[in-house]
mmCIF file of C-alpha atoms in Angstrom:
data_model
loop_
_atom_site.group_PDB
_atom_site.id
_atom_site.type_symbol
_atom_site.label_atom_id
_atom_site.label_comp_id
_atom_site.label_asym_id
_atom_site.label_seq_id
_atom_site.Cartn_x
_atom_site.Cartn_y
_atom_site.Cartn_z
ATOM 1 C CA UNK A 97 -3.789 -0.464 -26.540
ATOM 2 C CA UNK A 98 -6.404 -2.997 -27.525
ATOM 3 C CA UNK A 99 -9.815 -2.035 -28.162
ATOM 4 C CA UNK A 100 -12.215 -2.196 -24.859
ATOM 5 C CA UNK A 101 -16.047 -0.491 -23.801
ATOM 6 C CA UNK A 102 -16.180 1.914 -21.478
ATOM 7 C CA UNK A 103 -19.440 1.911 -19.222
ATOM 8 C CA UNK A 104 -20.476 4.672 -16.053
ATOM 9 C CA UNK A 105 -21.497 2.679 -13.601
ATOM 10 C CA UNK A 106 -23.990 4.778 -11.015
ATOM 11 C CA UNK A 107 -24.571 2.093 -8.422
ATOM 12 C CA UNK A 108 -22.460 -0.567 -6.745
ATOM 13 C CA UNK A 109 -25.015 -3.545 -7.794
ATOM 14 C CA UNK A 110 -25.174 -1.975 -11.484
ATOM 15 C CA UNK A 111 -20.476 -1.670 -10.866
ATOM 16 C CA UNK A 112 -20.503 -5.448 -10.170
ATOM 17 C CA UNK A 113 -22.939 -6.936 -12.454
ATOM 18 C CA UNK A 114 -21.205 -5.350 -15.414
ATOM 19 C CA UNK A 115 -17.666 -7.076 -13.655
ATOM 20 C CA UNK A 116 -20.007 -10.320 -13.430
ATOM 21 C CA UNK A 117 -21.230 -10.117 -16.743
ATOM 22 C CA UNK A 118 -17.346 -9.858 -17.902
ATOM 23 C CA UNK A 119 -15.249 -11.245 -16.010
ATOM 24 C CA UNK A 120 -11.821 -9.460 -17.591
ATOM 25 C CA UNK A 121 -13.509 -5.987 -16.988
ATOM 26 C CA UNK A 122 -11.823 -3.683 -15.073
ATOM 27 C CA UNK A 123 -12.925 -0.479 -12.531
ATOM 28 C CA UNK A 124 -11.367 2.038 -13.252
ATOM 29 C CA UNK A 125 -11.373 5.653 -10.970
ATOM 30 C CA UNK A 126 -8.509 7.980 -11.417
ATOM 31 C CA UNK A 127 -6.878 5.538 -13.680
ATOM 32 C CA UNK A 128 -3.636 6.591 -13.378
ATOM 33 C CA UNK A 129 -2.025 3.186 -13.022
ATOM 34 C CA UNK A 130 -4.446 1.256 -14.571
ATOM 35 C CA UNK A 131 -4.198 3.068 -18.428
ATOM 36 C CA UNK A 132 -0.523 2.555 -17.420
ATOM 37 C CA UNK A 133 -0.690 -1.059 -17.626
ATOM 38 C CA UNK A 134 -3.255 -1.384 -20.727
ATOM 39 C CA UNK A 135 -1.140 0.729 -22.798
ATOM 40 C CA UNK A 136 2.276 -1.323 -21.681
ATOM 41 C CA UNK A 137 -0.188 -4.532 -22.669
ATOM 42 C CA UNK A 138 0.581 -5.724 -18.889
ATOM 43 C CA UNK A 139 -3.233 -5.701 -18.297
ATOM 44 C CA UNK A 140 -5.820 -6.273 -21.021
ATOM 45 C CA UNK A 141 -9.588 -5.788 -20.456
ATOM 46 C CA UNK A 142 -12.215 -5.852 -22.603
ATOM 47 C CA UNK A 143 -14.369 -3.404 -21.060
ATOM 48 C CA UNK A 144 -13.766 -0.404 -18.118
ATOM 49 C CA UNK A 145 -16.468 0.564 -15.511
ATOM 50 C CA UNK A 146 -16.328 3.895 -14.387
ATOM 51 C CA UNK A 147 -17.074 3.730 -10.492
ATOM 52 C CA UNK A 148 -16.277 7.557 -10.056
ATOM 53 C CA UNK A 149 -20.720 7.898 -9.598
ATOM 54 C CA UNK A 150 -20.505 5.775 -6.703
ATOM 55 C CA UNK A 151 -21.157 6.922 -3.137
ATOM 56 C CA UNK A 152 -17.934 5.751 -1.719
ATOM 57 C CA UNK A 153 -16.828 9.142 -0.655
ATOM 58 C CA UNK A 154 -16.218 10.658 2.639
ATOM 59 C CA UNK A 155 -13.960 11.768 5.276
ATOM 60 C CA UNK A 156 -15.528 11.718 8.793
ATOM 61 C CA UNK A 157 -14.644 10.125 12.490
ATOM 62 C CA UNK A 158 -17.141 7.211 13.749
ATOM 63 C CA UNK A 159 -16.779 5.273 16.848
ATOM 64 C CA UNK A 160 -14.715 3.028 15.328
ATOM 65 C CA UNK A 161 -11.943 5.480 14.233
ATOM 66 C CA UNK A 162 -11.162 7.416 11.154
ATOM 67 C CA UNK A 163 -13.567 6.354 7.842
ATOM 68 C CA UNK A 164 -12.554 7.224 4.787
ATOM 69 C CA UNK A 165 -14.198 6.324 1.461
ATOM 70 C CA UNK A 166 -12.501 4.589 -1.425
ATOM 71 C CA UNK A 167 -13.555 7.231 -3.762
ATOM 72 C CA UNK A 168 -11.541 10.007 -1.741
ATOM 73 C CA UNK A 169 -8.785 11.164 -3.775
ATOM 74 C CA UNK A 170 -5.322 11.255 -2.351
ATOM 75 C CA UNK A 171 -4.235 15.267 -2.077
ATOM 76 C CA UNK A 172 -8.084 15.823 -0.144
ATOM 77 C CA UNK A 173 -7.030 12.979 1.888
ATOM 78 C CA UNK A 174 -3.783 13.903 2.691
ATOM 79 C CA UNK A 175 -5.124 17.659 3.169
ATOM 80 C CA UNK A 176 -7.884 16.707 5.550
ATOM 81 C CA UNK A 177 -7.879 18.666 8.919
ATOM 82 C CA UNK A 178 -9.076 15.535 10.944
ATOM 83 C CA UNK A 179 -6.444 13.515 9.125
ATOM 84 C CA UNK A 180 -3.718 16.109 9.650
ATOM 85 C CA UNK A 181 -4.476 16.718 13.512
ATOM 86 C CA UNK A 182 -5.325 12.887 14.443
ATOM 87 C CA UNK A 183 -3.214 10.785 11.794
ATOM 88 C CA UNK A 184 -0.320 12.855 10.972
ATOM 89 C CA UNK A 185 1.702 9.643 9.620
ATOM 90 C CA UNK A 186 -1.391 9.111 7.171
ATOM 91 C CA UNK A 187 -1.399 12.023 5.875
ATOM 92 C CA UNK A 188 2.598 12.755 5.346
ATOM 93 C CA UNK A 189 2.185 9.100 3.751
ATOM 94 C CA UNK A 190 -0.142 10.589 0.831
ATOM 95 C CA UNK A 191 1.457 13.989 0.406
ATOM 96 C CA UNK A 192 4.916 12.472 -0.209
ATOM 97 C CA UNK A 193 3.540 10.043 -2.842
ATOM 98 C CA UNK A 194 3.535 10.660 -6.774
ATOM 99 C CA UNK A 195 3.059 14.543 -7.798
ATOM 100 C CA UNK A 196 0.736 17.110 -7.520
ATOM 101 C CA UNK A 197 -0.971 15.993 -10.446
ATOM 102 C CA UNK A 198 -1.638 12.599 -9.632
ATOM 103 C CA UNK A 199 -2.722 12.914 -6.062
ATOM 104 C CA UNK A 200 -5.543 15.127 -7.397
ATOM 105 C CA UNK A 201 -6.812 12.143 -9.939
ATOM 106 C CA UNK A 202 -6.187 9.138 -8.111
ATOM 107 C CA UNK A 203 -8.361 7.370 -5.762
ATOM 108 C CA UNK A 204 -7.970 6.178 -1.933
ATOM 109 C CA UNK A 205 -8.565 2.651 -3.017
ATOM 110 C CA UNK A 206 -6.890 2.688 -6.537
ATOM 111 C CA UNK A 207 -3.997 3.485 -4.681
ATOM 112 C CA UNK A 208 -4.450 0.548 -2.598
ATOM 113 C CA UNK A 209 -4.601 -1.548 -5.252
ATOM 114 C CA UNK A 210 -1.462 -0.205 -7.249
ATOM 115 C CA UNK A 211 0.603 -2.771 -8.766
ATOM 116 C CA UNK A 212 4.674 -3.417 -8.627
ATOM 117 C CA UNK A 213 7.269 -1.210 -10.430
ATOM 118 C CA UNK A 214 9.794 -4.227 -10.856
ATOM 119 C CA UNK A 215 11.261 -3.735 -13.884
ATOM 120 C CA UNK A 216 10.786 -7.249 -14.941
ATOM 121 C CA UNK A 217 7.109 -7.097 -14.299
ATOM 122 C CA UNK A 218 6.830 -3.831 -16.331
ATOM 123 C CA UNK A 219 8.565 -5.071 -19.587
ATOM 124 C CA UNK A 220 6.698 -8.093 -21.259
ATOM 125 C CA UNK A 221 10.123 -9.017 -23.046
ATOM 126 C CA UNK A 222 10.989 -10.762 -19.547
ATOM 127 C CA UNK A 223 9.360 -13.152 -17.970
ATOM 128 C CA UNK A 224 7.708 -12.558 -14.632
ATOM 129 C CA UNK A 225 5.902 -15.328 -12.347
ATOM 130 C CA UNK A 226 3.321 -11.934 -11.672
ATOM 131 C CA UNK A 227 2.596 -11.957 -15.283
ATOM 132 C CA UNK A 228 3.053 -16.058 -16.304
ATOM 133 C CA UNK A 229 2.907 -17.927 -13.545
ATOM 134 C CA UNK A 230 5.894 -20.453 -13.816
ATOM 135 C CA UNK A 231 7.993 -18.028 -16.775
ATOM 136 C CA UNK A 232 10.571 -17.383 -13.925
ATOM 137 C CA UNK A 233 12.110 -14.444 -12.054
ATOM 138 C CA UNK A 234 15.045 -12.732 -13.584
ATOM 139 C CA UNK A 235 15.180 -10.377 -10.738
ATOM 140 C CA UNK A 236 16.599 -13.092 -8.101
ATOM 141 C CA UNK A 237 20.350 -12.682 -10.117
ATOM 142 C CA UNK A 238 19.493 -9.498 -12.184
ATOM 143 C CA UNK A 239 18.966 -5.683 -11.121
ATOM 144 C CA UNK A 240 17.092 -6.096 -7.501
ATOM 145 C CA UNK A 241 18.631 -2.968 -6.237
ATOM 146 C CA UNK A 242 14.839 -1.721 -5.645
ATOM 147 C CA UNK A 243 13.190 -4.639 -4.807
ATOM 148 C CA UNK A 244 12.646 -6.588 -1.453
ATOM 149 C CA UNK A 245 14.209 -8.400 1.438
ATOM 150 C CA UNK A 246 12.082 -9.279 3.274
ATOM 151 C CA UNK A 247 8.886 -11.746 2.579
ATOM 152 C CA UNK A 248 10.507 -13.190 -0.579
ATOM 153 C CA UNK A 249 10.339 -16.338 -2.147
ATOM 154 C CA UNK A 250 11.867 -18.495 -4.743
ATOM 155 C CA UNK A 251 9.101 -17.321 -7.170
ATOM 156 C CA UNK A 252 9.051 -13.333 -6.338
ATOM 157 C CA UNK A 253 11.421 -10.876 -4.618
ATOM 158 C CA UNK A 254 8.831 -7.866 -6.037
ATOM 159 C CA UNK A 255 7.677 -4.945 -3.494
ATOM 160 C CA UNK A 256 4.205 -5.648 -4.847
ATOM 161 C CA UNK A 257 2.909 -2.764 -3.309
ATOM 162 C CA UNK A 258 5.822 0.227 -4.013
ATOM 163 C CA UNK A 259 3.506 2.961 -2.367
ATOM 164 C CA UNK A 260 3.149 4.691 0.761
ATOM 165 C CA UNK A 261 -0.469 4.792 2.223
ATOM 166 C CA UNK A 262 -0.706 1.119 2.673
ATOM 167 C CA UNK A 263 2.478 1.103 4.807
ATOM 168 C CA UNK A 264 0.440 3.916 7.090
ATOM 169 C CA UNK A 265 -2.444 2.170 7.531
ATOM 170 C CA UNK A 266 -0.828 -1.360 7.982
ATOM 171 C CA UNK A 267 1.032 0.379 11.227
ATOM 172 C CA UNK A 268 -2.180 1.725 12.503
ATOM 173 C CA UNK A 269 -4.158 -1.482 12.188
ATOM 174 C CA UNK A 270 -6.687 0.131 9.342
ATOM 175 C CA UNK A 271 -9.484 -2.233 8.559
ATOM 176 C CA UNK A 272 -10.726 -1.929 4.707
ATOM 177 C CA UNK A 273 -14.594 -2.917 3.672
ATOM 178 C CA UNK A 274 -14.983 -4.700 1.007
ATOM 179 C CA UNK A 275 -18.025 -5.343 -1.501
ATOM 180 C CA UNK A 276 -18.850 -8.320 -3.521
ATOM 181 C CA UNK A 277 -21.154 -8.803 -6.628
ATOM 182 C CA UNK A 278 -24.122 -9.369 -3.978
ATOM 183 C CA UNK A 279 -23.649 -6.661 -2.694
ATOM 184 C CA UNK A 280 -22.352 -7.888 0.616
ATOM 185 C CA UNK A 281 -20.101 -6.476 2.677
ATOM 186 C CA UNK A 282 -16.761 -7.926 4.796
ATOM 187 C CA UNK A 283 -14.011 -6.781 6.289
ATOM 188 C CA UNK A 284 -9.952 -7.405 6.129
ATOM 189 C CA UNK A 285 -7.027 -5.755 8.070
ATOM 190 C CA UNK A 286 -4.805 -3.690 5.706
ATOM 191 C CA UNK A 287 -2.065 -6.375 7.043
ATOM 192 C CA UNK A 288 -3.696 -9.289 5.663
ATOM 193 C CA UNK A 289 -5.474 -7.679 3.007
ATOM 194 C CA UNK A 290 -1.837 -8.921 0.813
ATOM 195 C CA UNK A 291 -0.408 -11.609 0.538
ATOM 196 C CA UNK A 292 2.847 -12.839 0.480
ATOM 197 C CA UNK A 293 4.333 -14.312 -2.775
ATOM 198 C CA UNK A 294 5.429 -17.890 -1.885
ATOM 199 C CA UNK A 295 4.443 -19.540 -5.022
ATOM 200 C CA UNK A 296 1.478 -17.996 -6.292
ATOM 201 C CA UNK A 297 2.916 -14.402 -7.081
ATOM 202 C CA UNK A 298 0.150 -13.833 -9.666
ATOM 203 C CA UNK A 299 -2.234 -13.404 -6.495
ATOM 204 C CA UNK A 300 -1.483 -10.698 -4.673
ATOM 205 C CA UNK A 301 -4.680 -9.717 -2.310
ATOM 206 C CA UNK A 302 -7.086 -11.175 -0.846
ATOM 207 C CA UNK A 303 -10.091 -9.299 -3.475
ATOM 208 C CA UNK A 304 -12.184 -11.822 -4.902
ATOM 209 C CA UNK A 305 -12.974 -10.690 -8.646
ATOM 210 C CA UNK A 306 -15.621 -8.256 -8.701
ATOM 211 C CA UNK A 307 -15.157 -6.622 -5.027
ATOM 212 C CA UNK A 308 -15.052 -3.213 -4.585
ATOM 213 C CA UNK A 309 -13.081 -1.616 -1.822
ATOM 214 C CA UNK A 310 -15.687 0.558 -0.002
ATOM 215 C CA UNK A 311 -13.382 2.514 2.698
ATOM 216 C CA UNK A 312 -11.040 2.243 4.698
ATOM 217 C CA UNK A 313 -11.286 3.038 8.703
ATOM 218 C CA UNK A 314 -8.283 3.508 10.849
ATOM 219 C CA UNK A 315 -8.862 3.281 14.628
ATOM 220 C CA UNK A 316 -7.765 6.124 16.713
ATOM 221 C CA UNK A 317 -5.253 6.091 19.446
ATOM 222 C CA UNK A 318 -2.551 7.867 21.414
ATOM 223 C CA UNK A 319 0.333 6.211 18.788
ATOM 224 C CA UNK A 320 -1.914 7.505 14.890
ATOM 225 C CA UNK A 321 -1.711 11.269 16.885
ATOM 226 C CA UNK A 322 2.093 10.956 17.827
ATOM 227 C CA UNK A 323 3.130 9.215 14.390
ATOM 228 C CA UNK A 324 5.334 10.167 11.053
ATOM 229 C CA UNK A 325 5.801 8.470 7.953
ATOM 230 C CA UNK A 326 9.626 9.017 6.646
ATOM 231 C CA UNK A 327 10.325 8.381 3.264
ATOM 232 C CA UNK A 328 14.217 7.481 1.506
ATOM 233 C CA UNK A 329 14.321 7.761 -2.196
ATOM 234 C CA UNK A 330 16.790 8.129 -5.079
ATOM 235 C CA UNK A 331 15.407 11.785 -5.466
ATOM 236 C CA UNK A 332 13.453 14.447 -3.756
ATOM 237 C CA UNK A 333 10.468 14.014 -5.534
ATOM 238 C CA UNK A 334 8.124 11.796 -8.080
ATOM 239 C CA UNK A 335 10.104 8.941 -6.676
ATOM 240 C CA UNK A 336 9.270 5.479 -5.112
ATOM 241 C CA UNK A 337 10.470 4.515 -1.192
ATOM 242 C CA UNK A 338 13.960 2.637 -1.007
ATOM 243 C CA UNK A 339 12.890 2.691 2.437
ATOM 244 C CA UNK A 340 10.156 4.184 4.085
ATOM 245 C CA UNK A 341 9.156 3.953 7.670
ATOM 246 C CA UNK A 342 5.566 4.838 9.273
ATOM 247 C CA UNK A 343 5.747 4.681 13.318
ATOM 248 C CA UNK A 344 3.425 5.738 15.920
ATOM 249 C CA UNK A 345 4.735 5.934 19.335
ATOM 250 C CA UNK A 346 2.839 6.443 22.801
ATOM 251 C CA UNK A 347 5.146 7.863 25.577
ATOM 252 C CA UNK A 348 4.506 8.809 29.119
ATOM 253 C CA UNK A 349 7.299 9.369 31.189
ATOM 254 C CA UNK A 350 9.967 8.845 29.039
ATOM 255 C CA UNK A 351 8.574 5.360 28.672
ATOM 256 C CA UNK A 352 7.100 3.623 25.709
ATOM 257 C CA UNK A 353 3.260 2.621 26.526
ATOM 258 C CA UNK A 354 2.363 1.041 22.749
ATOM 259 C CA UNK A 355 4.286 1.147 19.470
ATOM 260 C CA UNK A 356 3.344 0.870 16.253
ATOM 261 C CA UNK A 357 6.025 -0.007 13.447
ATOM 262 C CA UNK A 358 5.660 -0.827 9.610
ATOM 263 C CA UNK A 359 7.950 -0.551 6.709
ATOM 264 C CA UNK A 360 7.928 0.281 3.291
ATOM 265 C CA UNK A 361 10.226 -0.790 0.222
ATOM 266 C CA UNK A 362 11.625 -3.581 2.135
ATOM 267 C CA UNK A 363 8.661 -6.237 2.056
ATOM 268 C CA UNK A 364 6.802 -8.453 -0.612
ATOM 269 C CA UNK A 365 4.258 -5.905 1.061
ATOM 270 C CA UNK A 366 3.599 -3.372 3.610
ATOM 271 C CA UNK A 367 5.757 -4.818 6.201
ATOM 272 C CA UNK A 368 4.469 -4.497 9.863
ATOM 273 C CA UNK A 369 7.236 -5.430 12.499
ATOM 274 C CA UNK A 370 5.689 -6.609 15.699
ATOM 275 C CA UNK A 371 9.244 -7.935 16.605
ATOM 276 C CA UNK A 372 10.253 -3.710 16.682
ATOM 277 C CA UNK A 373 7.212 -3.452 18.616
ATOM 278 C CA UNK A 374 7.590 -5.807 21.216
ATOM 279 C CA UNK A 375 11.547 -4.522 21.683
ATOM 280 C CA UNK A 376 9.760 -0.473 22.050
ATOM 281 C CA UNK A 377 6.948 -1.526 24.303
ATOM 282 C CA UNK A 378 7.967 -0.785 28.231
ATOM 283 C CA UNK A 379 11.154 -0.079 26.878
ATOM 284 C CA UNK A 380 12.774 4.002 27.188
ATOM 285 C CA UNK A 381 12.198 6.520 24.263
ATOM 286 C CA UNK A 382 15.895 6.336 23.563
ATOM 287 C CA UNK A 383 17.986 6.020 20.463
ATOM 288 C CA UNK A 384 19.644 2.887 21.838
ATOM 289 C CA UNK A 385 16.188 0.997 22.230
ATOM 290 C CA UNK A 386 15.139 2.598 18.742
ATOM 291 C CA UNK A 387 18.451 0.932 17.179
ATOM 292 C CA UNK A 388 17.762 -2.239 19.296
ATOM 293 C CA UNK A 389 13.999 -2.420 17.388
ATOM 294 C CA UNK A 390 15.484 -1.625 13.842
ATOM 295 C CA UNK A 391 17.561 -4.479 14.310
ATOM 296 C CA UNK A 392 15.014 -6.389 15.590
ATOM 297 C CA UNK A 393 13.086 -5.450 12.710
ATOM 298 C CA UNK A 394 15.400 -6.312 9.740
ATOM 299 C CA UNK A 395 16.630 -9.580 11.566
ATOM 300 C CA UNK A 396 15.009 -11.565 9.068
ATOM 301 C CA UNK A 397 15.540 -10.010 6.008
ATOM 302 C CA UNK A 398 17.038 -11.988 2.877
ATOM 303 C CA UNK A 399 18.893 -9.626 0.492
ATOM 304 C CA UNK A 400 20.140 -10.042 -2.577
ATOM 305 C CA UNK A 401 23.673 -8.934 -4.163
ATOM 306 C CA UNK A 402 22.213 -5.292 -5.342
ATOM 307 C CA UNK A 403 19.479 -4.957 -2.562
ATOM 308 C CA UNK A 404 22.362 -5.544 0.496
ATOM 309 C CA UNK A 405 22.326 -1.853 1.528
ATOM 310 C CA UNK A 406 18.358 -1.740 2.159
ATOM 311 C CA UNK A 407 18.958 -3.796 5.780
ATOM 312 C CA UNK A 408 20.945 -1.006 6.873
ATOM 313 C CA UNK A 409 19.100 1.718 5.023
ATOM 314 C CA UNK A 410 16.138 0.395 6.425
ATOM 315 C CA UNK A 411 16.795 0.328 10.049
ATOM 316 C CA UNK A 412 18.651 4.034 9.840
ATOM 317 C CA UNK A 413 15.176 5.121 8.002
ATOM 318 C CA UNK A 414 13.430 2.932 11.205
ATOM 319 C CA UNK A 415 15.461 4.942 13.439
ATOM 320 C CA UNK A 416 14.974 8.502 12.442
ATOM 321 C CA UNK A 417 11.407 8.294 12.511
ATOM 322 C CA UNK A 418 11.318 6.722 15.997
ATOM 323 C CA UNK A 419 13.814 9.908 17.130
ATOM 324 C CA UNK A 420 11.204 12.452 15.123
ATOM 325 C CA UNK A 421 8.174 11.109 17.057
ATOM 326 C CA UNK A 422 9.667 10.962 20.672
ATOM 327 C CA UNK A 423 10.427 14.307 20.308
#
């Protein structure tokens, strides 16, 4: 690992005037993916500021839904009794991610901000548009078997977000606040907070350099109470989604009143399907609509020859947690 400062940062003006001041410097909270990628020589920084002093902590219900500070860690998140009662998917969506150990250390937003697990992206022998824009992407003809179908491009076929919170709160149309180096504030919708790959891999969200994610709020409804987050992986734990599937439904009558329908492992990010929504809404809780909306909602995926089995993996994951919620 090269050599870099470390600095404690006890304000958000004194966080992003260090980051101003140099412009490769890094936050850094729990860390846990972050040392990860200095140590592989993925990411080099010449200096780290601790934000783990600042006041972005918090788990409480406003009047515009569930707020949640970036400074939360994951396991009090996922723990929560609000979040438990009111956003079941949320929570199952943190305590099914990464181990004991690392949900205790890392943050609500450092988690948001994780980076890819493509192999190619991980191994600086290869070459990787993420890493050098214009090296290439092995991973269009090599091992893809874990990578995605749907949002790709010519440039990038990476599931540049492999975890599982992100896919919750893109289904429940979470809102994060951001923070700049003024110190003023703005907000994004978790679904356009990434971006797709096209030909600018390299850029993956919409964070100017030097923001700070703040929180992250997640409206409440009748669909984040009825929800579930299921996840498919190549073992029962430690393990990143093949598939994963967070879905919210609200039924009265055994009809479908609002849906809400996201997917994990399968997009360049969290993958919100408002073509599976618009088959469930009006529609009857049944497993024939819920197979009509997986379809629906893998229609246009892309695979590649070791990824093929994700389109049907995907919509059998899709389908599950659409029976679990209607009950």
């Amino acid at each position: 690992m090269n050599n870099f400062s470390y600095t404690q940062a006890s304000t958000a003006k004194e966080a992003t005037s260090l980051r101003k001041d140099k412009p490769d410097a890094a936050y850094i909270a729990g860390g846990t993916t972050l040392l990860d990628l200095m140590k592989a020589h993925l990411e080099e920084h010449s200096q780290l500021v601790d934000i783990n002093m600042l006041p972005f902590k918090g788990i409480e219900q406003t009047k515009d839904g569930l707020r949640i500070g970036a400074m939360e860690r994951m396991s009090d998140v996922g723990e929560n009794a609000l979040v438990l009662q009111h956003y079941p998917a949320v929570s199952e969506s943190l305590l099914l991610a990464a181990s004991p150990q690392l949900r205790n250390m890392a943050s609500i937003g450092g988690n948001i901000l994780q980076r890819t697990r493509c192999g190619y992206f991980r191994d600086a022998a290869f070459p990787c548009n993420k890493r050098v824009p214009g090296s290439g992407c092995p991973a269009l003809d090599g091992d893809n078997h874990n990578l995605a179908i749907l949002g790709t491009s010519d440039a990038c076929i990476a599931t540049a977000y492999p975890g599982d919170l992100s896919v919750a709160l893109a289904a429940f149309d979470a809102v994060l606040t951001l923070e700049n180096q003024k110190g003023k504030q703005r907000t994004v919708p978790v679904t356009e907070f990434y971006l797709l790959p096209g030909k600018t891999p390299q850029r993956e969200t919409v964070l100017e350099p030097g923001e700070l994610i703040v929180a992250v709020t997640i409206p409440t409804a009748t669909h984040t109470r009825r929800s579930t987050y299921l996840k498919v992986r190549e073992r029962a734990s430690y393990a990143y989604a093949l598939t994963s599937a967070a879905v919210g439904l609200d039924v009265q009558g055994g009809t479908i009143r609002s849906a809400r329908v996201a997917l994990g492992g399968v997009g360049t990010k969290p993958w919100r399907s408002p073509e599976a929504e618009k088959v469930l809404t009006g529609a009857p809780a049944t497993e024939a609509t819920f197979r009509a909306a997986a379809a629906a909602a893998l229609r246009g995926a892309q695979p590649r020859k070791e990824n093929a089995f994700k389109v049907e993996l995907a919509q059998n994951t899709l389908v599950q947690a659409l029976m679990k919620v209607a009950g």
